[in-house]
Amino acid sequence: MKLRFLGGAGEVGRSAVLVNDSLLLDYGMMTGNPPSFPVGSRDLDPEAVVVSHGHLDHAGTVPALLSGDARPPVHWTPPTYELAMTLARDTLKLHGGSYRCPFTENDVKRLTQVSTLHGYGEPFEAGGHEITFYDAGHIPGSAHVLVDDSGVQSTPGNRTQSDDGETRLLYTGDFHTDDQRVVPGTTARPDADVVLTESTYSDVSHEDRTTLEERFAESVRTTLWEGGSVVVPAFAIGRTQEMLLVCEAYDLPCYVDGMGKRVTRMLRQYPDYIRDPEALRRATSHARFVTGRDGQRRRIVDSGTVVVTTSGMLSGGPAMTYVPTIRSNPVNKITLTGYQVEGTPGRDLLDTGSAEIDGRVMPVAAQVESYDFSAHADREGLLGFLDEYRGSEVLVNHGDRCGAFAAELREDGFEASAPELGETVVV
Ligand SMILES: [Zn+2]
């Protein structure tokens, strides 16, 4: 089996792996200014595309595959399809018509015609391979992708370099081994000869989730007692729903704003992909959905409440109104809920106490706290997962220290390596 690493190798963002020149796994986008896309895109002509989950860094560039004459089928779970469509429309809104946007509205429309939906544990054929999705426990609809090439025909146009043509690759996608409120942790460990694993938190141990939630709830309550408000920046997909579930469970009054509103309503249509659909129903009715504009937003956030809002790293969204409104009163609080990438306003705020919000650098007197509500396995989670694959070859991607983690795995007796961007690996 031949694997070509077009993105996500030694980095987080723009994940893309081409299998046997025919099957594309993920086609993501790296946010930034300007955003970046998988390498070698121009000569890319996959027979089929399989998408692990509906986050921008895995699904964000998929519509661009339909900008020429090719119409490869795109396979995903129903929530992943819906999320990818939401992301594509959002990208068009942000960048549409500019040179930065690699696809058009027409390409996004075409996506509806080539889309093929699959549930977990239902094998299907794609690009000459047999594919099976398993619940990856990351966000609703997220999948580990098992790729079996035993069905590949050795034709001149589609040659596999492995001599027997019988390799099972497990592409983990992003995964979590612990339960979150929105989705349960992964339990699937399908047999595989090769595991291509994410490694985002390979040097981090997450705080126990219950302890983390209690600490968060206590901090929020303190601010509310003191008459302050709390802004909770959260990614629209996964994290917003998780924070609404936490607010409901601890009876914290909250509003929700930004793209997370739409995503929450949409995900409620897919109860099979939610850990506790009834809890999500309660959380959705517990939260108040902000429908007004900036004037109303300022009144809301001045009223001593919690606002869960995009964007998670303060790089856009209604947070651009909420943060300036509350920033000068030290009774107020901003609670970041996930990793803040270097160079984002969220990271600057944590490091320096001021951040560029909506084009203006502003000092923030409000308290700033950080909570690790991660949707990824930590070091122990990754090692526990991989322990089930001691006889398999392990390839490490999707992290800032892929090479170091691969070396640690080798020391622990694994056959492990970290492919580089643009590299082709034969397994
Ligand atoms: Zn993800």
Tab-separated table of C-alpha atoms and ligand atoms in Angstrom:
chain	number	residue	atom	x	y	z
A	1	MET	CA	0.000	0.000	0.000
A	2	LYS	CA	1.343	3.383	-1.029
A	3	LEU	CA	0.639	6.459	1.115
A	4	ARG	CA	1.355	9.997	-0.047
A	5	PHE	CA	1.268	12.675	2.651
A	6	LEU	CA	-0.219	15.859	1.212
A	7	GLY	CA	-0.879	17.573	4.541
A	8	GLY	CA	-1.064	17.013	8.284
A	9	ALA	CA	2.423	15.455	8.308
A	10	GLY	CA	4.407	17.059	11.126
A	11	GLU	CA	1.712	19.711	11.468
A	12	VAL	CA	-1.896	20.261	12.517
A	13	GLY	CA	-4.162	21.467	9.724
A	14	ARG	CA	-4.857	20.611	6.047
A	15	SER	CA	-4.874	16.837	6.658
A	16	ALA	CA	-4.743	14.825	3.417
A	17	VAL	CA	-3.364	11.368	2.579
A	18	LEU	CA	-3.525	9.742	-0.858
A	19	VAL	CA	-3.714	5.932	-0.760
A	20	ASN	CA	-2.512	3.911	-3.780
A	21	ASP	CA	-2.939	6.994	-6.031
A	22	SER	CA	-6.693	6.419	-6.004
A	23	LEU	CA	-8.227	7.011	-2.588
A	24	LEU	CA	-7.982	10.364	-0.811
A	25	LEU	CA	-8.375	10.386	2.987
A	26	ASP	CA	-9.427	13.861	4.185
A	27	TYR	CA	-8.779	17.154	2.417
A	28	GLY	CA	-8.437	19.870	5.006
A	29	MET	CA	-7.588	23.523	5.298
A	30	MET	CA	-5.144	25.226	7.619
A	31	THR	CA	-6.633	28.440	8.924
A	32	GLY	CA	-4.412	31.471	8.972
A	33	ASN	CA	-3.785	34.560	6.989
A	34	PRO	CA	-3.692	33.439	4.248
A	35	PRO	CA	-5.122	29.926	4.791
A	36	SER	CA	-3.133	27.027	3.332
A	37	PHE	CA	-4.148	23.855	1.569
A	38	PRO	CA	-2.747	20.358	0.964
A	39	VAL	CA	0.360	20.229	-1.245
A	40	GLY	CA	0.438	18.821	-4.791
A	41	SER	CA	-3.203	19.717	-5.364
A	42	ARG	CA	-2.902	20.478	-9.047
A	43	ASP	CA	-2.213	16.941	-10.264
A	44	LEU	CA	-4.562	15.366	-7.775
A	45	ASP	CA	-7.240	13.191	-9.380
A	46	PRO	CA	-8.575	10.739	-6.799
A	47	GLU	CA	-11.121	8.093	-7.741
A	48	ALA	CA	-12.858	8.562	-4.412
A	49	VAL	CA	-12.649	10.637	-1.250
A	50	VAL	CA	-13.274	9.537	2.336
A	51	VAL	CA	-13.593	12.138	5.098
A	52	SER	CA	-12.949	11.245	8.763
A	53	HIS	CA	-14.867	14.108	10.406
A	54	GLY	CA	-16.385	17.538	9.967
A	55	HIS	CA	-13.624	19.860	11.176
A	56	LEU	CA	-12.052	22.456	8.900
A	57	ASP	CA	-8.580	20.895	9.070
A	58	HIS	CA	-9.957	17.583	7.723
A	59	ALA	CA	-12.884	18.539	5.490
A	60	GLY	CA	-12.357	22.228	4.670
A	61	THR	CA	-10.978	21.926	1.123
A	62	VAL	CA	-13.122	19.010	-0.140
A	63	PRO	CA	-15.309	21.179	-2.474
A	64	ALA	CA	-12.153	22.176	-4.420
A	65	LEU	CA	-11.890	18.564	-5.650
A	66	LEU	CA	-14.992	19.262	-7.754
A	67	SER	CA	-13.739	22.463	-9.419
A	68	GLY	CA	-12.603	20.649	-12.589
A	69	ASP	CA	-14.355	17.953	-14.610
A	70	ALA	CA	-13.766	15.165	-12.122
A	71	ARG	CA	-16.665	14.072	-9.907
A	72	PRO	CA	-15.148	11.657	-7.373
A	73	PRO	CA	-17.688	10.294	-4.886
A	74	VAL	CA	-17.210	11.673	-1.362
A	75	HIS	CA	-17.915	9.232	1.472
A	76	TRP	CA	-18.690	10.315	5.049
A	77	THR	CA	-21.102	9.889	7.935
A	78	PRO	CA	-24.318	11.974	7.814
A	79	PRO	CA	-23.164	14.510	10.472
A	80	THR	CA	-19.761	14.868	8.764
A	81	TYR	CA	-21.508	15.683	5.490
A	82	GLU	CA	-23.721	18.324	7.132
A	83	LEU	CA	-20.785	19.843	9.013
A	84	ALA	CA	-18.628	19.945	5.872
A	85	MET	CA	-21.419	21.770	4.025
A	86	THR	CA	-21.726	24.264	6.896
A	87	LEU	CA	-17.957	24.844	6.883
A	88	ALA	CA	-17.882	25.240	3.093
A	89	ARG	CA	-20.616	27.882	3.173
A	90	ASP	CA	-18.822	29.670	6.000
A	91	THR	CA	-15.559	29.657	4.023
A	92	LEU	CA	-17.397	31.121	1.021
A	93	LYS	CA	-18.792	33.856	3.261
A	94	LEU	CA	-15.324	34.678	4.625
A	95	HIS	CA	-13.196	34.315	1.500
A	96	GLY	CA	-15.625	33.760	-1.412
A	97	GLY	CA	-14.496	35.374	-4.646
A	98	SER	CA	-11.002	36.086	-3.325
A	99	TYR	CA	-7.898	34.339	-4.590
A	100	ARG	CA	-7.683	32.685	-1.190
A	101	CYS	CA	-10.827	30.643	-1.704
A	102	PRO	CA	-10.038	27.412	-3.566
A	103	PHE	CA	-13.677	26.690	-4.473
A	104	THR	CA	-16.884	28.353	-5.612
A	105	GLU	CA	-20.535	28.129	-4.683
A	106	ASN	CA	-21.018	25.800	-7.673
A	107	ASP	CA	-18.382	23.389	-6.357
A	108	VAL	CA	-20.198	23.312	-3.018
A	109	LYS	CA	-23.479	22.555	-4.815
A	110	ARG	CA	-21.782	19.705	-6.684
A	111	LEU	CA	-20.834	18.225	-3.340
A	112	THR	CA	-24.495	17.409	-2.724
A	113	GLN	CA	-24.490	15.301	-5.926
A	114	VAL	CA	-21.392	13.215	-5.184
A	115	SER	CA	-21.988	12.733	-1.474
A	116	THR	CA	-22.456	9.170	-0.179
A	117	LEU	CA	-23.461	8.573	3.443
A	118	HIS	CA	-22.395	5.663	5.657
A	119	GLY	CA	-22.925	4.710	9.279
A	120	TYR	CA	-20.372	3.130	11.618
A	121	GLY	CA	-19.530	-0.536	11.002
A	122	GLU	CA	-21.031	-0.649	7.495
A	123	PRO	CA	-18.309	-1.621	4.965
A	124	PHE	CA	-18.395	0.056	1.542
A	125	GLU	CA	-16.209	0.286	-1.548
A	126	ALA	CA	-14.278	3.440	-2.451
A	127	GLY	CA	-11.502	3.885	-5.023
A	128	GLY	CA	-10.951	0.109	-5.197
A	129	HIS	CA	-10.666	-0.272	-1.421
A	130	GLU	CA	-13.007	-1.627	1.211
A	131	ILE	CA	-13.692	1.040	3.829
A	132	THR	CA	-15.296	0.787	7.268
A	133	PHE	CA	-15.999	3.651	9.677
A	134	TYR	CA	-15.705	3.209	13.463
A	135	ASP	CA	-16.783	5.764	16.070
A	136	ALA	CA	-13.699	7.838	16.956
A	137	GLY	CA	-15.210	9.663	19.961
A	138	HIS	CA	-13.957	13.099	18.844
A	139	ILE	CA	-17.071	14.990	17.676
A	140	PRO	CA	-20.486	13.777	16.448
A	141	GLY	CA	-19.976	11.711	13.275
A	142	SER	CA	-16.192	11.432	13.674
A	143	ALA	CA	-14.698	8.196	12.362
A	144	HIS	CA	-11.651	6.006	12.434
A	145	VAL	CA	-11.277	4.888	8.808
A	146	LEU	CA	-10.263	1.270	8.146
A	147	VAL	CA	-8.893	0.850	4.599
A	148	ASP	CA	-8.520	-2.684	3.254
A	149	ASP	CA	-6.774	-2.952	-0.116
A	150	SER	CA	-7.388	-6.657	-0.704
A	151	GLY	CA	-9.949	-5.722	-3.357
A	152	VAL	CA	-7.504	-3.567	-5.342
A	153	GLN	CA	-6.978	-4.692	-8.943
A	154	SER	CA	-3.398	-4.326	-10.156
A	155	THR	CA	-4.153	-2.464	-13.342
A	156	PRO	CA	-1.541	-0.236	-15.023
A	157	GLY	CA	-3.454	2.920	-14.140
A	158	ASN	CA	-3.950	1.906	-10.547
A	159	ARG	CA	-0.921	0.004	-9.405
A	160	THR	CA	-0.361	-0.781	-5.808
A	161	GLN	CA	3.274	-1.237	-4.837
A	162	SER	CA	2.646	-3.738	-2.087
A	163	ASP	CA	3.201	-7.149	-3.650
A	164	ASP	CA	0.335	-9.060	-2.061
A	165	GLY	CA	-2.154	-6.204	-2.047
A	166	GLU	CA	-3.531	-7.173	1.322
A	167	THR	CA	-2.876	-4.409	3.779
A	168	ARG	CA	-5.316	-3.064	6.306
A	169	LEU	CA	-4.644	0.551	7.216
A	170	LEU	CA	-6.345	2.138	10.207
A	171	TYR	CA	-6.418	5.907	9.775
A	172	THR	CA	-7.419	7.084	13.246
A	173	GLY	CA	-8.497	10.599	12.266
A	174	ASP	CA	-8.855	12.741	15.389
A	175	PHE	CA	-10.019	10.676	18.348
A	176	HIS	CA	-10.641	10.705	22.060
A	177	THR	CA	-10.463	7.709	24.351
A	178	ASP	CA	-12.321	9.352	27.268
A	179	ASP	CA	-16.010	10.184	27.348
A	180	GLN	CA	-17.106	13.727	26.660
A	181	ARG	CA	-20.643	14.837	27.370
A	182	VAL	CA	-21.446	15.190	23.655
A	183	VAL	CA	-19.898	11.886	22.480
A	184	PRO	CA	-18.554	8.779	24.228
A	185	GLY	CA	-14.865	7.895	23.862
A	186	THR	CA	-13.733	5.454	21.166
A	187	THR	CA	-13.881	1.754	22.005
A	188	ALA	CA	-13.333	0.337	18.493
A	189	ARG	CA	-9.999	-1.380	17.919
A	190	PRO	CA	-10.349	-3.084	14.508
A	191	ASP	CA	-7.463	-5.315	13.372
A	192	ALA	CA	-4.935	-3.442	11.241
A	193	ASP	CA	-1.449	-3.995	9.817
A	194	VAL	CA	-0.666	-0.281	9.738
A	195	VAL	CA	-1.979	2.471	12.024
A	196	LEU	CA	-1.748	6.091	10.938
A	197	THR	CA	-2.372	7.940	14.186
A	198	GLU	CA	-2.969	11.529	15.176
A	199	SER	CA	-0.669	12.831	17.927
A	200	THR	CA	-1.999	16.300	18.804
A	201	TYR	CA	-1.568	15.866	22.578
A	202	SER	CA	1.309	13.369	22.654
A	203	ASP	CA	3.080	15.316	25.433
A	204	VAL	CA	0.034	16.424	27.441
A	205	SER	CA	-1.966	14.766	30.231
A	206	HIS	CA	-5.506	16.097	30.429
A	207	GLU	CA	-6.961	16.992	33.801
A	208	ASP	CA	-9.672	14.552	34.915
A	209	ARG	CA	-12.826	15.678	33.136
A	210	THR	CA	-15.091	15.828	36.193
A	211	THR	CA	-12.498	17.821	38.165
A	212	LEU	CA	-12.108	20.164	35.196
A	213	GLU	CA	-15.877	20.696	34.905
A	214	GLU	CA	-16.230	21.369	38.626
A	215	ARG	CA	-13.374	23.856	38.561
A	216	PHE	CA	-14.957	25.616	35.565
A	217	ALA	CA	-18.422	25.702	37.184
A	218	GLU	CA	-17.021	27.028	40.468
A	219	SER	CA	-15.136	29.790	38.691
A	220	VAL	CA	-18.205	30.800	36.670
A	221	ARG	CA	-20.399	30.838	39.796
A	222	THR	CA	-17.921	33.062	41.618
A	223	THR	CA	-18.012	35.613	38.808
A	224	LEU	CA	-21.816	35.536	38.646
A	225	TRP	CA	-22.081	36.007	42.446
A	226	GLU	CA	-19.847	39.034	42.139
A	227	GLY	CA	-22.172	40.447	39.508
A	228	GLY	CA	-19.847	39.855	36.563
A	229	SER	CA	-20.311	38.093	33.233
A	230	VAL	CA	-18.372	35.243	31.685
A	231	VAL	CA	-17.542	34.982	27.978
A	232	VAL	CA	-16.785	31.384	26.959
A	233	PRO	CA	-15.109	31.340	23.527
A	234	ALA	CA	-15.781	27.922	21.936
A	235	PHE	CA	-15.415	26.260	18.539
A	236	ALA	CA	-18.792	25.928	16.854
A	237	ILE	CA	-18.442	22.210	16.169
A	238	GLY	CA	-18.303	19.932	19.201
A	239	ARG	CA	-17.021	22.373	21.822
A	240	THR	CA	-20.072	24.672	21.842
A	241	GLN	CA	-22.382	21.683	22.418
A	242	GLU	CA	-20.045	20.335	25.114
A	243	MET	CA	-20.108	23.693	26.955
A	244	LEU	CA	-23.912	23.927	26.699
A	245	LEU	CA	-24.145	20.424	28.195
A	246	VAL	CA	-21.799	21.469	31.025
A	247	CYS	CA	-23.812	24.649	31.678
A	248	GLU	CA	-27.024	22.630	31.889
A	249	ALA	CA	-25.499	19.971	34.131
A	250	TYR	CA	-24.215	22.584	36.620
A	251	ASP	CA	-27.251	24.846	36.216
A	252	LEU	CA	-25.244	27.833	34.963
A	253	PRO	CA	-27.475	30.356	33.141
A	254	CYS	CA	-26.157	30.768	29.612
A	255	TYR	CA	-26.615	32.249	26.187
A	256	VAL	CA	-25.204	30.786	23.001
A	257	ASP	CA	-24.135	32.787	19.952
A	258	GLY	CA	-22.305	32.405	16.649
A	259	MET	CA	-22.082	29.460	14.257
A	260	GLY	CA	-22.460	27.103	17.232
A	261	LYS	CA	-26.204	27.873	17.315
A	262	ARG	CA	-26.776	26.450	13.830
A	263	VAL	CA	-24.489	23.492	14.455
A	264	THR	CA	-26.279	22.643	17.720
A	265	ARG	CA	-29.697	22.643	16.018
A	266	MET	CA	-28.344	20.549	13.144
A	267	LEU	CA	-26.689	17.947	15.384
A	268	ARG	CA	-29.956	17.427	17.237
A	269	GLN	CA	-31.231	15.870	13.993
A	270	TYR	CA	-28.682	13.043	14.425
A	271	PRO	CA	-29.445	11.482	17.832
A	272	ASP	CA	-27.616	8.258	16.861
A	273	TYR	CA	-24.355	10.217	16.853
A	274	ILE	CA	-24.894	11.903	20.231
A	275	ARG	CA	-24.031	10.261	23.551
A	276	ASP	CA	-27.218	11.414	25.294
A	277	PRO	CA	-29.722	13.055	22.912
A	278	GLU	CA	-32.086	13.824	25.802
A	279	ALA	CA	-29.313	15.720	27.628
A	280	LEU	CA	-28.586	17.706	24.458
A	281	ARG	CA	-32.298	18.521	24.190
A	282	ARG	CA	-32.268	19.786	27.787
A	283	ALA	CA	-29.042	21.745	27.223
A	284	THR	CA	-30.497	23.345	24.092
A	285	SER	CA	-33.613	24.520	25.887
A	286	HIS	CA	-31.593	25.588	28.936
A	287	ALA	CA	-29.428	27.887	26.776
A	288	ARG	CA	-30.866	31.067	25.317
A	289	PHE	CA	-30.076	31.540	21.638
A	290	VAL	CA	-28.984	35.079	20.809
A	291	THR	CA	-30.942	36.300	17.797
A	292	GLY	CA	-30.264	40.040	17.888
A	293	ARG	CA	-27.403	42.182	16.745
A	294	ASP	CA	-24.522	43.909	18.499
A	295	GLY	CA	-26.685	46.269	20.595
A	296	GLN	CA	-28.548	43.323	22.082
A	297	ARG	CA	-25.287	41.434	22.541
A	298	ARG	CA	-23.868	44.278	24.635
A	299	ARG	CA	-26.991	44.373	26.820
A	300	ILE	CA	-26.925	40.601	27.308
A	301	VAL	CA	-23.284	40.406	28.302
A	302	ASP	CA	-23.727	43.323	30.711
A	303	SER	CA	-26.468	41.448	32.569
A	304	GLY	CA	-24.349	39.062	34.649
A	305	THR	CA	-24.554	35.892	32.616
A	306	VAL	CA	-22.554	33.324	30.656
A	307	VAL	CA	-22.184	33.590	26.869
A	308	VAL	CA	-20.837	30.631	24.914
A	309	THR	CA	-19.719	32.017	21.556
A	310	THR	CA	-17.469	31.625	18.538
A	311	SER	CA	-14.716	31.898	17.779
A	312	GLY	CA	-12.766	29.578	20.046
A	313	MET	CA	-9.500	31.486	19.606
A	314	LEU	CA	-11.041	34.989	19.449
A	315	SER	CA	-10.235	35.383	15.765
A	316	GLY	CA	-13.779	36.365	14.721
A	317	GLY	CA	-17.447	35.782	15.390
A	318	PRO	CA	-19.662	37.511	17.991
A	319	ALA	CA	-16.773	37.238	20.512
A	320	MET	CA	-15.572	40.386	18.706
A	321	THR	CA	-18.483	42.223	20.355
A	322	TYR	CA	-18.597	40.417	23.696
A	323	VAL	CA	-14.914	40.688	24.604
A	324	PRO	CA	-14.596	44.473	24.056
A	325	THR	CA	-17.829	44.989	26.024
A	326	ILE	CA	-16.665	43.175	29.157
A	327	ARG	CA	-12.908	43.663	28.961
A	328	SER	CA	-12.404	46.722	31.193
A	329	ASN	CA	-14.133	45.378	34.337
A	330	PRO	CA	-11.896	43.030	36.374
A	331	VAL	CA	-14.956	41.303	37.856
A	332	ASN	CA	-15.723	39.834	34.422
A	333	LYS	CA	-14.077	36.746	33.058
A	334	ILE	CA	-13.038	35.143	29.774
A	335	THR	CA	-12.686	31.380	29.997
A	336	LEU	CA	-10.882	29.860	27.027
A	337	THR	CA	-11.975	26.261	26.475
A	338	GLY	CA	-9.281	24.743	24.307
A	339	TYR	CA	-5.789	24.950	22.914
A	340	GLN	CA	-4.867	28.418	21.609
A	341	VAL	CA	-2.664	28.299	18.523
A	342	GLU	CA	0.436	30.521	18.458
A	343	GLY	CA	-0.333	33.876	16.853
A	344	THR	CA	-4.090	33.855	17.546
A	345	PRO	CA	-5.708	36.617	19.670
A	346	GLY	CA	-6.678	33.967	22.244
A	347	ARG	CA	-3.064	32.958	22.680
A	348	ASP	CA	-1.904	36.592	22.875
A	349	LEU	CA	-4.527	37.277	25.526
A	350	LEU	CA	-3.297	34.361	27.639
A	351	ASP	CA	0.371	35.289	27.225
A	352	THR	CA	0.254	39.094	27.431
A	353	GLY	CA	-3.129	40.172	28.820
A	354	SER	CA	-3.989	42.044	25.668
A	355	ALA	CA	-5.113	40.978	22.214
A	356	GLU	CA	-5.952	42.317	18.797
A	357	ILE	CA	-9.744	42.113	18.676
A	358	ASP	CA	-11.356	43.015	15.389
A	359	GLY	CA	-8.298	44.934	14.218
A	360	ARG	CA	-7.683	46.853	17.471
A	361	VAL	CA	-5.113	45.890	20.103
A	362	MET	CA	-6.833	46.201	23.460
A	363	PRO	CA	-5.699	45.535	27.019
A	364	VAL	CA	-8.049	43.274	28.965
A	365	ALA	CA	-8.620	43.900	32.678
A	366	ALA	CA	-11.166	41.086	32.922
A	367	GLN	CA	-9.802	37.807	34.294
A	368	VAL	CA	-8.599	35.303	31.712
A	369	GLU	CA	-8.629	31.576	32.451
A	370	SER	CA	-7.941	28.507	30.373
A	371	TYR	CA	-9.684	25.121	30.581
A	372	ASP	CA	-8.598	22.069	28.621
A	373	PHE	CA	-11.934	20.709	27.314
A	374	SER	CA	-10.053	18.753	24.685
A	375	ALA	CA	-11.715	16.398	22.203
A	376	HIS	CA	-8.414	14.570	21.574
A	377	ALA	CA	-6.728	11.689	23.369
A	378	ASP	CA	-3.870	12.815	25.611
A	379	ARG	CA	-0.517	11.005	25.950
A	380	GLU	CA	-1.978	8.214	28.101
A	381	GLY	CA	-4.964	7.908	25.752
A	382	LEU	CA	-2.750	7.651	22.666
A	383	LEU	CA	-0.453	5.079	24.302
A	384	GLY	CA	-3.410	3.043	25.586
A	385	PHE	CA	-4.962	3.023	22.114
A	386	LEU	CA	-1.704	2.101	20.367
A	387	ASP	CA	-0.994	-0.635	22.908
A	388	GLU	CA	-3.652	-2.650	21.050
A	389	TYR	CA	-1.499	-2.386	17.897
A	390	ARG	CA	1.908	-3.540	19.154
A	391	GLY	CA	2.424	-5.871	16.179
A	392	SER	CA	1.446	-3.227	13.628
A	393	GLU	CA	3.475	-0.552	11.890
A	394	VAL	CA	2.665	2.881	13.342
A	395	LEU	CA	2.834	6.121	11.350
A	396	VAL	CA	2.473	9.362	13.306
A	397	ASN	CA	0.877	12.529	11.912
A	398	HIS	CA	-1.347	15.461	12.984
A	399	GLY	CA	0.857	17.007	15.687
A	400	ASP	CA	3.620	19.501	16.364
A	401	ARG	CA	6.064	16.818	17.585
A	402	CYS	CA	5.336	13.817	15.346
A	403	GLY	CA	9.013	12.854	14.995
A	404	ALA	CA	9.620	12.988	18.750
A	405	PHE	CA	6.521	10.907	19.497
A	406	ALA	CA	7.516	8.324	16.859
A	407	ALA	CA	10.975	8.097	18.508
A	408	GLU	CA	9.346	7.570	21.920
A	409	LEU	CA	7.192	4.801	20.437
A	410	ARG	CA	10.278	3.124	18.932
A	411	GLU	CA	11.945	3.206	22.348
A	412	ASP	CA	8.830	1.501	23.681
A	413	GLY	CA	9.234	-1.326	21.139
A	414	PHE	CA	6.953	-0.088	18.352
A	415	GLU	CA	7.846	-0.016	14.674
A	416	ALA	CA	7.056	3.682	14.274
A	417	SER	CA	7.938	6.617	12.050
A	418	ALA	CA	6.704	10.107	11.218
A	419	PRO	CA	6.326	10.724	7.472
A	420	GLU	CA	7.144	14.197	6.236
A	421	LEU	CA	5.022	16.580	4.220
A	422	GLY	CA	5.064	15.522	0.553
A	423	GLU	CA	6.663	12.149	1.361
A	424	THR	CA	5.478	8.875	-0.148
A	425	VAL	CA	5.642	5.843	2.135
A	426	VAL	CA	5.154	2.212	1.084
A	427	VAL	CA	3.760	-0.037	3.814
B	1	ZN	ZN	-10.902	17.425	14.644
